[in-house]
Structure formats: structure tokens, C-alpha cells
Coordinates of C-alpha atoms in Angstrom, one line a residue:
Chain A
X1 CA -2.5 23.6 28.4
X2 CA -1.5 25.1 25.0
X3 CA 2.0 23.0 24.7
X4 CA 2.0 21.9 21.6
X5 CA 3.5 18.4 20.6
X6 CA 5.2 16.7 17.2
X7 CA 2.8 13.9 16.5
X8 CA 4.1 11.4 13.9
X9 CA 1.8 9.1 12.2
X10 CA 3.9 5.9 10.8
X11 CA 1.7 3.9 8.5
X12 CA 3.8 0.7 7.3
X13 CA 0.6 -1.1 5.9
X14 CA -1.1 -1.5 2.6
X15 CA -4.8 -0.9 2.5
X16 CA -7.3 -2.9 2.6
X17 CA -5.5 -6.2 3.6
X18 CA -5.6 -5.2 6.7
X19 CA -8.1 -1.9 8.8
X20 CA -4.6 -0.2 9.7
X21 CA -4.4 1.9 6.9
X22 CA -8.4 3.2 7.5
X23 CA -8.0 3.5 10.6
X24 CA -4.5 5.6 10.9
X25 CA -6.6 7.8 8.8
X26 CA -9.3 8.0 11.0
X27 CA -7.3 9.0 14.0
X28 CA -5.8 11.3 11.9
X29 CA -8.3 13.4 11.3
X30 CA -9.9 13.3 14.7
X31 CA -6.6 14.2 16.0
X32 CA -6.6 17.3 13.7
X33 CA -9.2 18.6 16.0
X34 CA -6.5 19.2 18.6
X35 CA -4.4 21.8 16.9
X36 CA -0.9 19.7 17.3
X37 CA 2.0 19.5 14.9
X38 CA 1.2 16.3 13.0
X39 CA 3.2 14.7 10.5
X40 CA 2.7 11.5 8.4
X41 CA 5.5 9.3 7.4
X42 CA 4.7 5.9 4.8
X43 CA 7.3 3.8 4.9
X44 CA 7.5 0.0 3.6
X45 CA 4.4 -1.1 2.2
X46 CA 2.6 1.8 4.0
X47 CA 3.4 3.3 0.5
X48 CA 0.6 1.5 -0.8
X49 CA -2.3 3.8 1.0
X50 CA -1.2 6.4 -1.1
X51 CA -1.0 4.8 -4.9
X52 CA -3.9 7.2 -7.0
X53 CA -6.3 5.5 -8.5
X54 CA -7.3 3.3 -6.3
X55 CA -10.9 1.7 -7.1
X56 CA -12.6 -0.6 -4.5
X57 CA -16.5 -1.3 -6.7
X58 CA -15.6 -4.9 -7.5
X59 CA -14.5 -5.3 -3.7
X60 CA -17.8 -3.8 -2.1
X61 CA -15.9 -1.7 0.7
X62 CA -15.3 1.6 0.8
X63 CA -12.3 2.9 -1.1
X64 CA -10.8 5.6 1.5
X65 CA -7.7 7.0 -0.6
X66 CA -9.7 10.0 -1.8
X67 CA -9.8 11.3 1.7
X68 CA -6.2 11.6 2.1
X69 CA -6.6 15.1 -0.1
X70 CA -8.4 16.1 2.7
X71 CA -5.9 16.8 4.9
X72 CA -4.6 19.1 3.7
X73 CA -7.8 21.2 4.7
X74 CA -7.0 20.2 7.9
X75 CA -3.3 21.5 8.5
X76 CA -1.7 18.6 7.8
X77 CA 0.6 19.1 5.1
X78 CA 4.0 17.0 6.1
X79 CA 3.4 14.1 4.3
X80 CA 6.9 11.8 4.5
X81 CA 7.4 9.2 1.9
X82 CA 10.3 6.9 2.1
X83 CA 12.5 7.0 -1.0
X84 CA 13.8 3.6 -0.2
X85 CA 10.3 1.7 0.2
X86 CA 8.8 3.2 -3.2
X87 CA 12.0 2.3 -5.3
X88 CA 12.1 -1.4 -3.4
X89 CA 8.8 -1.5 -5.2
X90 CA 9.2 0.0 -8.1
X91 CA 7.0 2.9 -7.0
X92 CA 8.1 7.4 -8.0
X93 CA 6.5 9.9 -6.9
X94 CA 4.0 10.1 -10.2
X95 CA 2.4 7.2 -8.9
X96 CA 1.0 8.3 -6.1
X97 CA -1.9 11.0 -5.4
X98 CA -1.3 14.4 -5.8
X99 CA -2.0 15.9 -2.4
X100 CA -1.5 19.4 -1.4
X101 CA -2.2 22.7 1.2
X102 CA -3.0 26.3 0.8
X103 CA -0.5 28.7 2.2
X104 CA -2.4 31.2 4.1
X105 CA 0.9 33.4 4.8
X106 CA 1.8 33.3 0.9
X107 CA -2.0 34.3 -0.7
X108 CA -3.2 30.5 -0.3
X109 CA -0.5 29.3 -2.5
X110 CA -0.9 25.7 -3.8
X111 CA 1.7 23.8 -2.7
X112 CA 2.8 19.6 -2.1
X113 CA 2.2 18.1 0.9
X114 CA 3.7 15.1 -0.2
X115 CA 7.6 14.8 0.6
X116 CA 10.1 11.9 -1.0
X117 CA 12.5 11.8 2.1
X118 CA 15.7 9.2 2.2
X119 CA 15.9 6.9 5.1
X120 CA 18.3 9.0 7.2
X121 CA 16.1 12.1 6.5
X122 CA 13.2 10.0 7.9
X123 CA 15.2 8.8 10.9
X124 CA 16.1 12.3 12.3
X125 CA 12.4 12.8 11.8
X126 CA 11.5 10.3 13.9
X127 CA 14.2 11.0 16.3
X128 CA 12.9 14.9 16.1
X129 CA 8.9 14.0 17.2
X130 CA 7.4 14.1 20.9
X131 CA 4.9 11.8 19.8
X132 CA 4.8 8.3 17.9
X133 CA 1.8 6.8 16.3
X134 CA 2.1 3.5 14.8
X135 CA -0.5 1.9 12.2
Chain B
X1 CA -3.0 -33.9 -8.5
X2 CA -3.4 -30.3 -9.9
X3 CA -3.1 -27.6 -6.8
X4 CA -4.2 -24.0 -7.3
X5 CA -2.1 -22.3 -4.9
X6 CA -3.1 -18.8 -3.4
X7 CA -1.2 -16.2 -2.1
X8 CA -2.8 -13.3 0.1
X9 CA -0.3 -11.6 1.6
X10 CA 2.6 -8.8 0.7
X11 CA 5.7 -10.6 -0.7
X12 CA 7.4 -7.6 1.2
X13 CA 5.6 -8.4 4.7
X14 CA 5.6 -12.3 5.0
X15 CA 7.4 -15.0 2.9
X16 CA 3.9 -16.5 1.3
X17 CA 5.0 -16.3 -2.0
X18 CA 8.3 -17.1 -1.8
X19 CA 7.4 -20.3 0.5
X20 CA 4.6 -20.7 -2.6
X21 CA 6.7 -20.3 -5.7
X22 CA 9.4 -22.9 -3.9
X23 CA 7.0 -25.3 -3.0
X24 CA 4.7 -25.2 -6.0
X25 CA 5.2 -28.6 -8.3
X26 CA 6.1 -28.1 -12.2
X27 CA 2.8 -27.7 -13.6
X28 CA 0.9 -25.7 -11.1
X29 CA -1.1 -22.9 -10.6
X30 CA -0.7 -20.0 -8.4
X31 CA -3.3 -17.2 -7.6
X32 CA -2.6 -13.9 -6.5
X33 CA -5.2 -12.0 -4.5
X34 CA -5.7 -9.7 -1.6
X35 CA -2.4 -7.9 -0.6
X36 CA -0.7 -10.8 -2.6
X37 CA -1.9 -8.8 -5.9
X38 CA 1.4 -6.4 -5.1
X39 CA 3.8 -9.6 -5.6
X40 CA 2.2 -9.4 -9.6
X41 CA 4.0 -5.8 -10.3
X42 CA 7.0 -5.8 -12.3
X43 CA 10.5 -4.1 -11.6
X44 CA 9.9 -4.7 -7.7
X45 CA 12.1 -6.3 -4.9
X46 CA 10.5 -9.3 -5.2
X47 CA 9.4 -9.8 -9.2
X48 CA 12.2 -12.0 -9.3
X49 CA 10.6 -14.7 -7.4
X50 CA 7.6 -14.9 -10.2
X51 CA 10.0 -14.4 -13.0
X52 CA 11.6 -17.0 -12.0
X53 CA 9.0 -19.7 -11.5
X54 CA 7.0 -18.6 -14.6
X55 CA 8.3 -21.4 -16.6
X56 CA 7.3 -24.4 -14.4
X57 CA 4.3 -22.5 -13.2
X58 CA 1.4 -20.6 -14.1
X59 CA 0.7 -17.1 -12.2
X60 CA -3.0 -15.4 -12.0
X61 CA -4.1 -12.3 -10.4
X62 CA -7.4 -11.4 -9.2
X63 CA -8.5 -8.1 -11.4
X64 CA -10.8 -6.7 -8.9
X65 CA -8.0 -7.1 -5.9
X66 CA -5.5 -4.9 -8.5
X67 CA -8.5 -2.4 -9.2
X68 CA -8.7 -1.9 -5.5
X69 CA -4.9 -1.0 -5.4
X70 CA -4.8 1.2 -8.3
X71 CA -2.6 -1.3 -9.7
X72 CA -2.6 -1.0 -13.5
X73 CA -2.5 -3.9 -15.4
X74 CA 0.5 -2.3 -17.4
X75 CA 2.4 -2.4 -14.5
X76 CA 2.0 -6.5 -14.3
X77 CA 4.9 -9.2 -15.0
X78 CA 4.3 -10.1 -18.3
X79 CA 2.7 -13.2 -18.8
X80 CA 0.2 -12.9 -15.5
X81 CA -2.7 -13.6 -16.5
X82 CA -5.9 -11.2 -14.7
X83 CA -9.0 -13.3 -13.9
X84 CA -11.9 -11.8 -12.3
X85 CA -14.4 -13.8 -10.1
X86 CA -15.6 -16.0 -11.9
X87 CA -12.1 -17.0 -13.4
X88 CA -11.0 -17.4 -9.8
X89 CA -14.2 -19.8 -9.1
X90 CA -12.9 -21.4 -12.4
X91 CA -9.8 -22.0 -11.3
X92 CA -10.8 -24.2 -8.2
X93 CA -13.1 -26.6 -10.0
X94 CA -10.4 -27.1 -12.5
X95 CA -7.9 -27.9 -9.6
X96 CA -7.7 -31.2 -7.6
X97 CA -7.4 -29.0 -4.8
X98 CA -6.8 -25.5 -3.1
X99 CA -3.6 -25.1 -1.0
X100 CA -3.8 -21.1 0.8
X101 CA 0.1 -19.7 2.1
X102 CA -2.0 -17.8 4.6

């Protein structure tokens, strides 16, 4: 069994309302573990997970949004952002965190995970994954 | 009867605040906390629907719920106005009466 499989994440939650944002990323990074092609996609107000500077003190729970620039430690560096759901709320690119990978083949190069992709990119890339994972 | 009205959820995900702001008498206020914070942010989908109301009704936003978001407060509707807990605890005594669009 060394098949491997496109696995797409699509988070369409904001944090903290609601454990679906924590806990996509969760089975995220336990699914690293299994060496498959993983991809993320945020659309609607998944979009939210990803705002920087998040800071949960005055709410007492844990804020999680630092761990997002772990992944890219963990091979996951397709991060899909829908272009539609940030403008709808009134969201660019510079407001969210700045997460990025090391290119092993190009001397651990620094690039962007994170990907701005139009709603008929994000559909083939849906249409292109073995696997769907909905949070 | 004074209601302070709150609103918890995404004006994106479920029609709280726009079943709030159209049901909400002259005079009222209206608290946003929880996921309702994002319906505070200005140049969105949906700031219409505070814009809108804000001369019949008065808006608040709970500071530690933006906080949590990384919402800054320069990204707010102008005229919001940010209360923390206790300005959310104020809020009730001074009202008659709580109504929550769950």
C-alpha cells in the first residue's frame, strides 16, 4: 500500500464560534503522519482561521492560529484561499498570516504556502482530489 | 421597554443580524459578540445592514470577541462603539430586557 491519494481539507468555518476550525487542524496534522498529498482550501468564512493576529487572553481558550505556520514543517504547503470569500469580506491577502515551506530541491528556499485562487480555480481543485474532507 | 439585542452569529452564515437590525425598535441597542463580532467590519458584504440601521439604533461590539479574531478596531464601522465585559454586563442592567437572535 504506497498509493498515494489527493486529500483536500475544506474549512468553511470561522474559529472559535464553533470546534471546526481546531479540529480540521487537528486532523490535519495527524493526517500529515500518512505521507498523502494534502491540500487545504478556505473558502466563505473559513477565511477567518487564517486572519494574523489573532489573540484569545480575554477569551481564556487557546488561540490555535499560530500553529497553522506549522505546517509547513509538515509538507503541507497548498494552502487555497478563495479570492471571492476574502473580497465578500473585505479581506487581501495582507491580512492574513504569513505562512510558508522550505524547498528542499531548491536549497530550502522560502517560499508561500498560501495561494489566492478564483472560484473556478478552486472548483477544478476540488474536482481534481481523491479525497474530501469537510470542516 | 429598552431591549439590548445580541447577535452571535456570522452575518455571512445565518440571517441573525439582518433578522436583528429589521426587527430592532428606533431607539435600541444591539450587541455584537462571538462570531457576530465579523458583522462590525467595514467594507464587507454585509456592512450595509449596520450602516444602515445606525441612525435608529445603537451598535456595540464586544472588544475581547474582536481581539480573538484579530479584528482591529480600525477595521470597525465607524461609530461602533467597543465595550469589554463589564460594558457588556452594563449594557443588560441598563436594558429592560435581553432579546438573543441565536
Amino acid at each position: 500500500m504506497s498509493e498515494t491519494k489527493k486529500f483536500m481539507y475544506v474549512n468553511r468555518k470561522a474559529p472559535y464560534g464553533t470546534i471546526y476550525a481546531w479540529e480540521s487542524l487537528e486532523v490535519v496534522l495527524i493526517g500529515a503522519a500518512f505521507e498523502q498529498d494534502v491540500s487545504l482550501a478556505f473558502i466563505d468564512d473559513g477565511v477567518y482561521q487564517i486572519v494574523k493576529g489573532q489573540n484569545t487572553t480575554e477569551l481564556g481558550i487557546k488561540n490555535f492560529s499560530p500553529t497553522y505556520s506549522a505546517l509547513g514543517d509538515y509538507d503541507i504547503n497548498k494552502i487555497y484561499v478563495e479570492k471571492e470569500s476574502l473580497e465578500a469580506r473585505g479581506l487581501t491577502v495582507d491580512d492574513l498570516l504569513h505562512l510558508t515551506w522550505e524547498d528542499e530541491n531548491e536549497d530550502w528556499a522560502e517560499k508561500d504556502s498560501i495561494k489566492v485562487v478564483s472560484s473556478s480555480e478552486l472548483k477544478t481543485l476540488l474536482d481534481d482530489s481523491d479525497v474530501l474532507l469537510n470542516f | 421597554m429598552a431591549i439590548l439585542h445580541t447577535v452571535n452569529k456570522s452575518p455571512f452564515e445565518k440571517n441573525s443580524l439582518d433578522a436583528c437590525v429589521r426587527l430592532a425598535v428606533k431607539g435600541a441597542s444591539v450587541l455584537m459578540i462571538e462570531d457576530g463580532v465579523y458583522g462590525a467590519m467595514k467594507g464587507t458584504n454585509k456592512s450595509d445592514v449596520v450602516t444602515g440601521a445606525m441612525g435608529d439604533v445603537s451598535f456595540y461590539v464586544l472588544g475581547p470577541d474582536l481581539k480573538a479574531r484579530g479584528i482591529g478596531e480600525d477595521k470597525l464601522i465607524d461609530g461602533i462603539k467597543v465595550v469589554d465585559y463589564s460594558g457588556f454586563v452594563k449594557l443588560t442592567v441598563e436594558n429592560d430586557k435581553v432579546q438573543a437572535w441565536l
